[in-house]
Short mmCIF file of C-alpha atoms in Angstrom, two decimals:
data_model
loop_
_atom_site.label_atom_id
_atom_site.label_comp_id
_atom_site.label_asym_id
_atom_site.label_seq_id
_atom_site.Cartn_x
_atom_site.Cartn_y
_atom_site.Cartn_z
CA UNK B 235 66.12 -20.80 2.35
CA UNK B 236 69.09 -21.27 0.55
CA UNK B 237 70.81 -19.15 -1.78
CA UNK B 238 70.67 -21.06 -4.52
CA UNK B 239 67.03 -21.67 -4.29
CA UNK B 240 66.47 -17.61 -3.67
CA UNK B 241 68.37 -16.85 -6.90
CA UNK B 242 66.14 -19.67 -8.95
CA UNK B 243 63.45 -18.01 -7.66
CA UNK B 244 64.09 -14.25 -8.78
CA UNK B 245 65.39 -16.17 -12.26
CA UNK B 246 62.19 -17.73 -13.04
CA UNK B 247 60.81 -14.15 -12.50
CA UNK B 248 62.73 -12.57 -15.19
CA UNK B 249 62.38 -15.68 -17.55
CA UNK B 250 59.33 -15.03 -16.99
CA UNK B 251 59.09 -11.30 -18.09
CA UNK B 252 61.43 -12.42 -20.76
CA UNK B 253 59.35 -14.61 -22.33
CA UNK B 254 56.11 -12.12 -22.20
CA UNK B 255 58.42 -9.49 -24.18
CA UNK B 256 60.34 -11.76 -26.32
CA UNK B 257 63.38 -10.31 -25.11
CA UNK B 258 64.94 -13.67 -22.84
CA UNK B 259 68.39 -13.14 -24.44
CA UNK B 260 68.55 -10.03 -24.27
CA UNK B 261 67.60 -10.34 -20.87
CA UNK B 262 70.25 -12.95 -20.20
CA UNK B 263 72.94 -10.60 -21.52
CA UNK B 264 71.44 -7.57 -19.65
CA UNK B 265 71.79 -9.52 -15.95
CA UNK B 266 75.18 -11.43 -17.09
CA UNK B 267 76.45 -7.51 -17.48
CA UNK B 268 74.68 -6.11 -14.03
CA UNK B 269 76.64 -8.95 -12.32
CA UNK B 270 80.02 -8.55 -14.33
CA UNK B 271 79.84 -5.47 -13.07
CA UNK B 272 79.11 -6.22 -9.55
CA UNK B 273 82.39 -9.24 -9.81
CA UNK B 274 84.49 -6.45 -11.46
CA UNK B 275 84.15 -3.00 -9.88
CA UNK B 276 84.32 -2.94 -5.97
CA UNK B 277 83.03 0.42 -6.12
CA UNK B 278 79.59 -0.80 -7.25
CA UNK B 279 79.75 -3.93 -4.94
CA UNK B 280 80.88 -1.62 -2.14
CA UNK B 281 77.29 0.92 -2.17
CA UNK B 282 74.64 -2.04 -2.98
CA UNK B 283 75.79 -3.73 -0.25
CA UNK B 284 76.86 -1.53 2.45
CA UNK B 285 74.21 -0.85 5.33
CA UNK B 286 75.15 2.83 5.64
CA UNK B 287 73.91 3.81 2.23
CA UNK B 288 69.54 4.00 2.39
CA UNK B 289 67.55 1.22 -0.04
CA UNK B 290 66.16 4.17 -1.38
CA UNK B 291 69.25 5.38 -2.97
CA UNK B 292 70.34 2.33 -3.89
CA UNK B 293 67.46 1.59 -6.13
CA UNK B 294 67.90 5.70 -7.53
CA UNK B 295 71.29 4.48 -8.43
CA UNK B 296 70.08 1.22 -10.10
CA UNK B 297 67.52 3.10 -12.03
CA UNK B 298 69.96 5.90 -13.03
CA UNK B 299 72.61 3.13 -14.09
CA UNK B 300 69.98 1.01 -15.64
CA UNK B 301 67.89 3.97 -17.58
CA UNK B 302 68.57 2.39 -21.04
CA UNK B 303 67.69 -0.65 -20.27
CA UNK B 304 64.20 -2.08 -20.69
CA UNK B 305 62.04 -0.53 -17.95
CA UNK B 306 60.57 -4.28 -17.02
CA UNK B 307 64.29 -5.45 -16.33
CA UNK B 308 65.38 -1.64 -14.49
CA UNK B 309 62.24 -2.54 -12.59
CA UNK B 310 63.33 -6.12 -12.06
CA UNK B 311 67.01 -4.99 -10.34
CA UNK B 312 65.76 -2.48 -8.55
CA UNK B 313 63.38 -4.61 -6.38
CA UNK B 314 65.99 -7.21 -6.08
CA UNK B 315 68.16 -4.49 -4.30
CA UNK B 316 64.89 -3.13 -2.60
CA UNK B 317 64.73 -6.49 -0.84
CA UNK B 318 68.27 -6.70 0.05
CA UNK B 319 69.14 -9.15 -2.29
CA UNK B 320 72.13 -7.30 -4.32
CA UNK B 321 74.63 -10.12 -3.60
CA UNK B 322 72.34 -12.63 -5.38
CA UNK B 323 72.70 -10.98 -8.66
CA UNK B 324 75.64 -12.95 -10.06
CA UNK B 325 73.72 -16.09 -9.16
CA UNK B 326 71.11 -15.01 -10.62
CA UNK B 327 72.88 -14.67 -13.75
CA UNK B 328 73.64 -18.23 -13.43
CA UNK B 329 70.28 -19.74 -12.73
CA UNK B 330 68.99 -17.46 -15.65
CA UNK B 331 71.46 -18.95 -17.68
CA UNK B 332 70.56 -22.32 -16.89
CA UNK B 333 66.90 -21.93 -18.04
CA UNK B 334 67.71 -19.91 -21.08
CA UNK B 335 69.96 -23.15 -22.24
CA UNK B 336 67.19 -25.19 -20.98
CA UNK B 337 64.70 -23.65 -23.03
CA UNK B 338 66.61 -23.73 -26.13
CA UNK B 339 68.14 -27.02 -25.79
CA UNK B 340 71.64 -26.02 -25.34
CA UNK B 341 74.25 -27.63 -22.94
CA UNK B 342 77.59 -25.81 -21.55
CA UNK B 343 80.46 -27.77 -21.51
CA UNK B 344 84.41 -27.10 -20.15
CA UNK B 345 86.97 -28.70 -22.13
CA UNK B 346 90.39 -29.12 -20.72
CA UNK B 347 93.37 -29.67 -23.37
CA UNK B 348 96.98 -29.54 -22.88
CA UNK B 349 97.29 -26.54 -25.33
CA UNK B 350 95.51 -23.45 -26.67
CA UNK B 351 93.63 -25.26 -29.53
CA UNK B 352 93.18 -24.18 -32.89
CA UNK B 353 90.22 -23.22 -35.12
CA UNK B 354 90.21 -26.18 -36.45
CA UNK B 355 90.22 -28.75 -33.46
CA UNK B 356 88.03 -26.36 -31.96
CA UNK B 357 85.25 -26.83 -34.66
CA UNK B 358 86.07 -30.66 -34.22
CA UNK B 359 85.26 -30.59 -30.18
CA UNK B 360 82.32 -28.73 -30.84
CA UNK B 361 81.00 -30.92 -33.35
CA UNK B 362 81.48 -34.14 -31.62
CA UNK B 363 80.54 -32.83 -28.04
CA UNK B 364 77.07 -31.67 -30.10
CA UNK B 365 76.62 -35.07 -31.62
CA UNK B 366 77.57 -36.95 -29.02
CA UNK B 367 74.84 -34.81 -26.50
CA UNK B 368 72.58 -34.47 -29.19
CA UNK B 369 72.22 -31.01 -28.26
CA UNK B 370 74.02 -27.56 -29.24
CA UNK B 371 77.06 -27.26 -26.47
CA UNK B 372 78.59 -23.87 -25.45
CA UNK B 373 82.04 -25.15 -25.21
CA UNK B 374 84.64 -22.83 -22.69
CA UNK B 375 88.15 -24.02 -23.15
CA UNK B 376 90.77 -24.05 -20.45
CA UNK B 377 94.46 -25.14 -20.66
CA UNK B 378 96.23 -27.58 -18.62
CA UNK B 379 99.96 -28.60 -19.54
CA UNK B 380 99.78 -31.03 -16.73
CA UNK B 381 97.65 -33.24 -18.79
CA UNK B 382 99.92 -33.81 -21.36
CA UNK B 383 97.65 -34.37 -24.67
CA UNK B 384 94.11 -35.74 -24.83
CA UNK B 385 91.33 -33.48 -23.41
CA UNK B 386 88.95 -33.45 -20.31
CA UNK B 387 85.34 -32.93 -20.70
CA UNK B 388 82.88 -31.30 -17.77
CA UNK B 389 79.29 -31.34 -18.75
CA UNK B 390 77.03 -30.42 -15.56
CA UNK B 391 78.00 -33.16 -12.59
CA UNK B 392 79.60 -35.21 -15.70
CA UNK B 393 83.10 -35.41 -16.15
CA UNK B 394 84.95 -37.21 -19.40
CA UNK B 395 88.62 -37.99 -19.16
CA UNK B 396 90.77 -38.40 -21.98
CA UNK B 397 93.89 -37.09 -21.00
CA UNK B 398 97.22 -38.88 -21.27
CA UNK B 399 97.57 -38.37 -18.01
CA UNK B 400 94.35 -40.43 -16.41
CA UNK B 401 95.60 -43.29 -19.42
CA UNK B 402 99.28 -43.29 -18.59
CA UNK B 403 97.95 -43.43 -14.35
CA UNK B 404 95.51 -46.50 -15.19
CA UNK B 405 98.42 -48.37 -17.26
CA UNK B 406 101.01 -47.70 -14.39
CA UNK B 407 98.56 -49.13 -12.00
CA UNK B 408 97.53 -52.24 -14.33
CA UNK B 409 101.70 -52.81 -14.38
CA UNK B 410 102.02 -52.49 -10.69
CA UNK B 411 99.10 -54.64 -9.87
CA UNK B 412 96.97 -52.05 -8.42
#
């Protein structure tokens, strides 16, 4: 079974106890910070996944790490590292993500512009991306001076581009006959 379709799995799960609490954001935010911290400290990385170091204190030290959180999520971590599947957890995160936006009718886009935008355009992006999608979009901005002006648009497999770049390529080509 793929990874991918693992992680789904073990998302739907907590969706799942998310929605029976009321707490999926909160949820989302609790697993997006369990795997930040997996991505960002080795240290943490290093015990869940090293065979020397017994399931059994891996899941203490999941429970001791976790003992604020909600005892259904704690629960929910510890028997993902129980089963071995610690190095899941940032996709996990992702495929949580994914059905949290589904649910509430949100879309994530990338935008690509040539400079750090302002305020301003930024509200503008945002407001056309949502009424062109008909759906709220979680924009992330990037920067690319290669692309001279214009922006770039990723929304899932979909990609928009409006760069001067792509425009001044396709009229160098329609010049040369290509």
């Amino acid at each position: 079974m793929r990874s991918v379709t693992i992680a789904r799995n073990y998302a739907e799960a907590l969706f799942e106890l998310g929605e029976g609490s009321g707490e999926l954001a909160e949820r989302g935010e609790l697993i997006d910070a369990v795997a930040a911290a997996l991505q960002t400290t080795p240290a943490i990385a290093d015990v869940l996944m090293s065979p020397r170091v017994p399931k059994t204190e891996k899941v203490r030290l999941i429970g001791e790490a976790l003992g604020s959180a909600p005892k259904g999520f704690r629960l929910f971590v510890q028997a993902v590292v129980k089963r071995g599947r610690a190095p899941l957890l940032p996709e996990i995160a992702t495929e949580y993500a994914k059905l949290l936006d589904q649910k509430l009718g949100r879309v994530r886009a990338g935008v690509t512009v040539a400079r750090k935008p302002d305020a301003k355009l930024r509200a503008a992006i945002e407001r056309d991306l949502a009424r062109a999608l008909s759906k709220q979009v979680i924009v992330t901005y990037s920067t690319d001076p290669a692309i001279l002006g214009g922006t770039i648009v990723r929304v899932g497999d979909r990609i928009y581009d409006g760069s001067v770049r792509r425009r001044m390529t396709r009229l160098r080509r329609h010049l040369l006959g290509r």
